[in-house]
Coordinates of C-alpha atoms in Angstrom, one line a residue:
M1 CA -4.7 17.3 31.4
R2 CA -5.2 19.6 28.4
L3 CA -2.3 18.0 26.6
S4 CA -3.5 14.5 27.4
L5 CA -7.0 15.3 25.9
L6 CA -5.4 16.8 22.8
L7 CA -3.3 13.6 22.2
L8 CA -6.4 11.4 22.9
A9 CA -8.3 13.3 20.2
Q10 CA -5.6 12.5 17.7
A11 CA -5.7 8.8 18.3
E12 CA -8.2 6.2 17.1
T13 CA -8.5 2.4 17.2
V14 CA -10.2 0.5 14.4
Q15 CA -11.3 -3.0 15.2
V16 CA -11.0 -5.7 12.4
P17 CA -14.3 -7.6 12.6
G18 CA -14.1 -11.4 12.9
T19 CA -10.5 -11.2 14.2
S20 CA -8.7 -10.3 17.5
Y21 CA -6.8 -7.5 15.8
D22 CA -7.1 -3.8 15.6
V23 CA -5.3 -0.9 13.9
Q24 CA -4.1 1.9 16.1
L25 CA -4.2 5.1 14.1
L26 CA -2.6 8.5 14.8
R27 CA -3.6 11.7 13.0
V28 CA -0.9 13.8 11.4
P29 CA -2.1 17.4 11.1
S30 CA -2.0 19.5 8.0
G31 CA 1.4 21.0 7.1
K32 CA 3.3 20.1 4.0
T33 CA 0.6 17.5 3.4
K34 CA -3.1 17.4 4.0
A35 CA -4.0 15.9 7.3
F36 CA -4.1 12.1 7.4
W37 CA -4.3 9.1 9.7
M38 CA -1.5 6.5 9.8
S39 CA -1.0 3.3 11.8
K40 CA 1.1 3.8 14.9
T41 CA 3.3 0.8 14.0
E42 CA 4.1 -1.4 11.1
M43 CA 1.6 -4.1 10.3
P44 CA 2.1 -7.2 12.6
A45 CA 3.0 -10.6 11.2
D46 CA 0.1 -12.3 12.8
A47 CA -2.4 -9.8 11.4
F48 CA -1.0 -10.3 7.9
M49 CA -1.3 -14.0 8.3
E50 CA -5.0 -13.5 9.3
Y51 CA -5.4 -11.9 5.9
Y52 CA -3.5 -14.5 4.1
Q53 CA -5.3 -17.5 5.6
R54 CA -8.8 -16.0 5.4
R55 CA -8.5 -14.2 2.0
E56 CA -10.8 -16.6 0.1
A57 CA -13.5 -16.7 2.8
V58 CA -13.8 -12.9 2.7
K59 CA -14.2 -12.9 -1.1
V60 CA -12.8 -9.5 -1.9
D61 CA -13.4 -9.7 -5.6
G62 CA -10.3 -11.9 -6.0
V63 CA -8.1 -8.8 -6.2
T64 CA -6.5 -9.2 -2.8
R65 CA -5.7 -12.9 -3.0
P66 CA -1.9 -13.4 -2.7
S67 CA -1.4 -16.8 -4.3
A68 CA 2.0 -18.0 -3.4
P69 CA 4.0 -21.1 -4.5
Y70 CA 5.2 -21.5 -1.0
E71 CA 4.2 -20.3 2.5
P72 CA 5.1 -16.7 3.5
P73 CA 8.1 -16.2 5.8
V74 CA 7.7 -17.7 9.3
G75 CA 10.0 -18.3 12.3
D76 CA 12.0 -15.6 14.0
M77 CA 11.2 -13.1 11.3
G78 CA 7.5 -13.5 11.3
V79 CA 6.4 -14.1 14.8
A80 CA 3.3 -12.6 16.5
G81 CA 3.8 -9.0 17.6
H82 CA 6.7 -8.5 15.1
P83 CA 6.3 -6.8 11.8
A84 CA 5.0 -8.8 8.8
V85 CA 7.9 -9.2 6.3
G86 CA 8.7 -10.5 2.8
M87 CA 5.7 -9.4 0.8
R88 CA 5.9 -7.4 -2.4
W89 CA 4.0 -4.2 -3.1
H90 CA 1.0 -6.1 -4.4
G91 CA 0.8 -8.1 -1.2
A92 CA 0.9 -5.0 0.9
Q93 CA -1.8 -3.3 -1.2
G94 CA -3.8 -6.5 -1.1
Y95 CA -3.8 -6.4 2.7
C96 CA -5.0 -2.8 2.5
A97 CA -7.9 -3.8 0.3
W98 CA -8.8 -6.7 2.6
L99 CA -8.6 -4.4 5.7
S100 CA -10.8 -1.8 3.9
K101 CA -13.4 -4.5 3.1
K102 CA -13.4 -5.9 6.7
T103 CA -13.6 -2.6 8.5
G104 CA -15.6 -0.3 6.2
H105 CA -12.8 2.2 6.3
K106 CA -10.5 3.0 3.3
F107 CA -6.9 2.0 3.8
R108 CA -3.8 2.2 1.5
L109 CA -0.1 2.5 1.7
P110 CA 1.3 6.0 2.7
T111 CA 2.7 8.3 0.1
E112 CA 6.3 9.3 0.5
A113 CA 5.2 12.7 1.5
E114 CA 2.9 11.3 4.2
W115 CA 5.7 9.0 5.4
E116 CA 8.1 12.0 5.7
A117 CA 5.5 14.1 7.6
A118 CA 4.9 11.3 10.1
A119 CA 8.7 10.6 10.5
A120 CA 9.7 14.3 11.1
G121 CA 12.1 14.5 14.0
T122 CA 12.6 10.7 14.3
S123 CA 16.2 9.8 15.1
D124 CA 18.3 6.6 15.2
E125 CA 18.1 6.7 19.0
T126 CA 14.6 5.1 18.7
A127 CA 15.5 2.6 16.0
W128 CA 16.5 -1.1 15.6
F129 CA 19.4 -1.3 13.1
A130 CA 22.4 -3.4 12.3
D131 CA 24.4 -2.3 15.4
N132 CA 21.7 -3.1 18.0
A133 CA 19.1 -5.5 16.4
G134 CA 20.9 -8.8 16.7
K135 CA 20.2 -9.7 13.1
K136 CA 16.4 -9.9 13.5
T137 CA 13.2 -7.9 13.8
H138 CA 11.9 -6.8 17.2
A139 CA 8.5 -6.5 18.7
L140 CA 6.4 -3.6 17.4
G141 CA 6.6 -0.5 19.7
S142 CA 9.5 -1.8 21.8
K143 CA 11.5 1.4 21.1
P144 CA 10.3 4.8 22.2
A145 CA 7.9 6.6 19.8
N146 CA 8.7 9.8 17.9
G147 CA 7.2 13.2 18.7
L148 CA 3.9 12.3 17.0
G149 CA 3.6 8.9 18.7
F150 CA 4.8 6.7 15.8
H151 CA 7.1 3.7 16.4
D152 CA 9.8 2.3 14.1
L153 CA 9.7 4.7 11.3
L154 CA 13.4 4.3 11.3
G155 CA 14.7 0.8 11.5
N156 CA 13.1 -2.6 12.2
V157 CA 11.8 -3.1 8.6
W158 CA 11.8 -1.1 5.4
E159 CA 8.3 0.2 4.6
Y160 CA 6.5 0.3 1.3
C161 CA 5.2 3.6 0.0
L162 CA 2.3 4.0 -2.4
E163 CA 4.1 5.7 -5.3
P164 CA 6.7 4.2 -7.6
M165 CA 10.4 5.0 -7.3
T166 CA 10.2 6.8 -10.6
P167 CA 6.9 8.0 -12.2
G168 CA 5.9 6.0 -15.3
E169 CA 7.7 2.8 -14.1
Y170 CA 6.7 -0.1 -11.9
A171 CA 9.4 0.1 -9.3
P172 CA 8.2 0.2 -5.7
V173 CA 10.0 2.4 -3.2
L174 CA 10.8 1.7 0.4
R175 CA 11.6 4.1 3.2
G176 CA 13.1 4.0 6.8
G177 CA 15.8 1.3 6.8
A178 CA 15.6 -2.0 8.6
W179 CA 17.2 -4.2 11.3
N180 CA 20.1 -4.9 9.0
T181 CA 20.8 -1.3 7.9
P182 CA 24.1 0.1 9.1
K183 CA 23.6 3.1 11.4
A184 CA 25.5 5.4 9.0
E185 CA 22.9 4.6 6.3
L186 CA 19.8 5.0 8.6
E187 CA 18.6 8.3 7.1
L188 CA 15.0 9.7 6.9
G189 CA 15.6 10.9 3.3
K190 CA 17.0 7.6 1.9
R191 CA 14.9 6.0 -0.8
Q192 CA 15.4 2.3 -1.5
G193 CA 14.2 0.2 -4.5
I194 CA 13.7 -3.6 -4.6
L195 CA 17.0 -5.4 -5.4
P196 CA 17.2 -8.5 -7.5
A197 CA 19.1 -10.3 -4.6
W198 CA 15.9 -10.0 -2.5
F199 CA 14.1 -12.6 -4.7
E200 CA 17.1 -14.6 -5.8
R201 CA 15.6 -17.9 -4.6
D202 CA 12.2 -17.4 -6.2
P203 CA 11.7 -20.5 -8.4
N204 CA 9.0 -18.8 -10.5
R205 CA 9.6 -17.6 -14.1
P206 CA 8.6 -14.9 -14.3
R207 CA 9.3 -14.0 -10.7
S208 CA 6.4 -13.8 -8.3
L209 CA 4.8 -10.4 -7.6
W210 CA 3.5 -11.6 -4.3
W211 CA 6.6 -12.6 -2.3
L212 CA 10.2 -11.6 -1.8
T213 CA 11.9 -14.9 -0.9
D214 CA 15.1 -13.2 0.5
A215 CA 13.8 -10.0 2.1
R216 CA 12.7 -10.6 5.6
F217 CA 13.4 -7.0 6.3
V218 CA 10.6 -5.5 4.1
G219 CA 7.2 -4.6 5.6
F220 CA 4.7 -1.8 5.6
R221 CA 2.2 0.3 7.6
V222 CA -1.1 1.8 6.4
V223 CA -2.9 5.1 6.0
R224 CA -6.6 5.7 6.3
V225 CA -8.1 7.9 3.6
G226 CA -10.3 10.6 5.0
E227 CA -12.1 11.0 8.3
A228 CA -14.1 8.1 9.8
S229 CA -17.3 10.1 9.4
T230 CA -17.0 10.4 5.7
Q231 CA -16.3 6.7 4.8
E232 CA -19.8 5.7 3.8
A233 CA -20.4 8.9 1.7
Q234 CA -17.0 8.4 0.0
R235 CA -17.8 4.9 -1.0
A236 CA -21.2 6.0 -2.4
Y237 CA -19.5 8.9 -4.3
A238 CA -17.3 6.5 -6.2
S239 CA -20.2 5.8 -8.6
K240 CA -20.1 9.4 -9.7
I241 CA -16.6 9.1 -11.2
Q242 CA -16.9 8.1 -14.8
V243 CA -14.0 6.1 -16.4
K244 CA -13.7 6.3 -20.2
D245 CA -11.5 6.0 -23.2
L246 CA -9.4 3.0 -22.0
K247 CA -6.5 2.1 -24.2
L248 CA -3.8 -0.6 -24.0
A249 CA -0.3 -0.2 -25.3
P250 CA 1.8 -3.2 -26.5
P251 CA 3.4 -5.0 -23.5
A252 CA 6.9 -4.2 -22.6
K253 CA 9.1 -5.6 -19.8
Q254 CA 6.2 -7.8 -18.7
M255 CA 4.0 -4.8 -18.1
V256 CA 1.1 -3.3 -20.1
A257 CA 0.4 0.5 -20.2
V258 CA -3.3 1.2 -19.7
S259 CA -4.4 4.8 -20.2
G260 CA -7.7 6.6 -19.9
E261 CA -9.6 9.4 -18.4
I262 CA -11.8 10.0 -15.3
V263 CA -14.6 12.6 -15.0
N264 CA -16.0 13.9 -11.8
T265 CA -19.7 13.9 -12.5
G266 CA -20.7 14.7 -8.9
D267 CA -20.8 17.9 -6.8
R268 CA -17.8 17.3 -4.5
E269 CA -14.2 18.4 -4.9
L270 CA -11.9 15.4 -4.5
W271 CA -8.4 15.2 -3.0
E272 CA -7.9 11.6 -4.1
V273 CA -9.2 9.0 -6.5
E274 CA -8.0 5.4 -6.5
L275 CA -8.6 3.2 -9.6
T276 CA -8.1 -0.6 -9.6
V277 CA -7.1 -1.5 -13.2
H278 CA -7.2 -5.1 -14.3
F279 CA -7.7 -7.3 -17.3
L280 CA -10.8 -9.1 -18.3
D281 CA -11.1 -12.8 -19.2
G282 CA -12.9 -14.3 -22.1
E283 CA -16.2 -13.9 -20.3
D284 CA -15.5 -10.3 -19.4
K285 CA -15.0 -11.1 -15.8
P286 CA -12.1 -9.5 -13.8
L287 CA -8.9 -11.3 -14.5
T288 CA -6.8 -10.7 -11.4
E289 CA -4.3 -13.5 -11.8
D290 CA -3.0 -15.3 -14.9
E291 CA -2.5 -19.0 -15.1
K292 CA 0.9 -18.7 -13.5
A293 CA -0.7 -17.1 -10.4
R294 CA 0.8 -13.7 -11.2
P295 CA -1.4 -10.7 -10.3
T296 CA -2.8 -8.9 -13.3
Y297 CA -4.0 -5.7 -11.7
T298 CA -2.7 -2.6 -10.1
Q299 CA -3.9 0.6 -8.3
A300 CA -3.6 4.0 -10.0
Y301 CA -4.1 7.4 -8.5
P302 CA -5.0 10.1 -11.1
V303 CA -5.8 12.4 -8.1
L304 CA -3.4 12.3 -5.1
T305 CA -2.9 15.6 -3.4
N306 CA -0.4 14.2 -0.9
A307 CA 1.8 12.8 -3.6
W308 CA 5.6 13.0 -3.2
H309 CA 6.3 13.3 -6.9
P310 CA 5.0 16.6 -8.5
G311 CA 2.5 16.5 -11.3
A312 CA -1.0 17.1 -12.4
H313 CA -2.2 14.4 -10.0
Q314 CA -1.5 16.7 -7.0
A315 CA -4.3 19.1 -8.0
P316 CA -7.8 18.5 -6.6
L317 CA -10.4 17.2 -9.0
K318 CA -13.3 19.7 -9.1
P319 CA -16.9 18.9 -10.0
G320 CA -17.2 18.5 -13.7
A321 CA -13.4 18.3 -14.2
S322 CA -11.6 15.4 -15.9
R323 CA -8.1 13.9 -15.5
A324 CA -6.1 11.7 -17.7
F325 CA -4.1 8.7 -16.3
T326 CA -1.7 6.1 -17.4
T327 CA -0.6 3.1 -15.3
L328 CA 1.3 -0.1 -15.8
V329 CA -0.5 -3.4 -15.2
P330 CA 1.4 -6.7 -14.8
Q331 CA 1.1 -8.6 -18.1
A332 CA -1.4 -11.5 -18.2
Y333 CA -0.2 -14.8 -19.7
E334 CA -2.4 -14.1 -22.7
V335 CA -2.7 -10.3 -23.1
P336 CA -6.1 -9.0 -24.2
A337 CA -5.9 -7.4 -27.6
D338 CA -8.2 -4.4 -27.2
P339 CA -9.4 -1.8 -24.7
E340 CA -12.6 -3.7 -24.0
K341 CA -10.6 -6.4 -22.4
A342 CA -9.3 -4.2 -19.6
S343 CA -11.3 -2.4 -16.9
A344 CA -10.7 0.4 -14.5
V345 CA -12.9 0.6 -11.4
V346 CA -13.0 3.4 -8.9
T347 CA -12.2 1.8 -5.5
G348 CA -11.7 4.8 -3.4
V349 CA -12.1 8.6 -3.2
R350 CA -11.3 11.3 -0.6
F351 CA -13.4 14.4 -0.3
A352 CA -11.7 17.8 0.1
D353 CA -12.1 18.9 3.7

């Protein structure tokens, strides 16, 4: 009974208002990372379609709207109860922003360090991979959970992480392997980047940052930032983070480097600060897509104590302290020429426990 109560205290279900879906969360205790909550399974295809189909009605500042030149993957690889597949990093983060708006909690993708902490002890005995998956995804939770209660951290679909493959570059990283991964390559430590073959059939030029036309083995799960009891206070505290000295570098490789500084003007120490960085249009309104329906925003994390890559961002931000940041934003069709045509808005913080 004591063990059952302990496990119950480490689980929580968050309902998504206006839908029939919920997010089942499990708490990963402090260790190599600060404690955090992560979804028990990968995000379901039907829940992702709820976001896709209702994105305009929710009106989440336009940032989370995944405009696509074609419908997202359907059929065997996107059925209800199976993992959502085929989105790019922006689509996964867009879902997180939508989920945050709908529930009042703050969700994002897991860092690689968080993913590793949740996956500790997972083996291929609880995974769907090339030798046993029958060339398709499988229902979420249909294999036994690992010791912390998480399903499919190995196999089924590759999972996006928050940070880039290499700091200073826009290159999303995936962990965990998928239904088409050979057993010999199903390793907890394997890091995988996005391959050109995965969007080979994309008719867009430049390629879409919303969908991977040929990667029905890429999905994601979510992390909740902070405890449920702190959510309202964290949202209010965002106004105490000053953003200043924004500068734009000349575009390179279809990306623009935006740099600046944040200052903690409040009285709380922070373990995390999320910025949404985007361009402004001619009327100084957020420009979140260019005329080719490409996203023109990104999320940056100048403070991220659970980061996998080492750096200054891993240090907490104390009251009165400042922190420089640089991030890459997808290039708009017509790039603004000065810092006043870009904006960085604080869209999330996490208090130090």
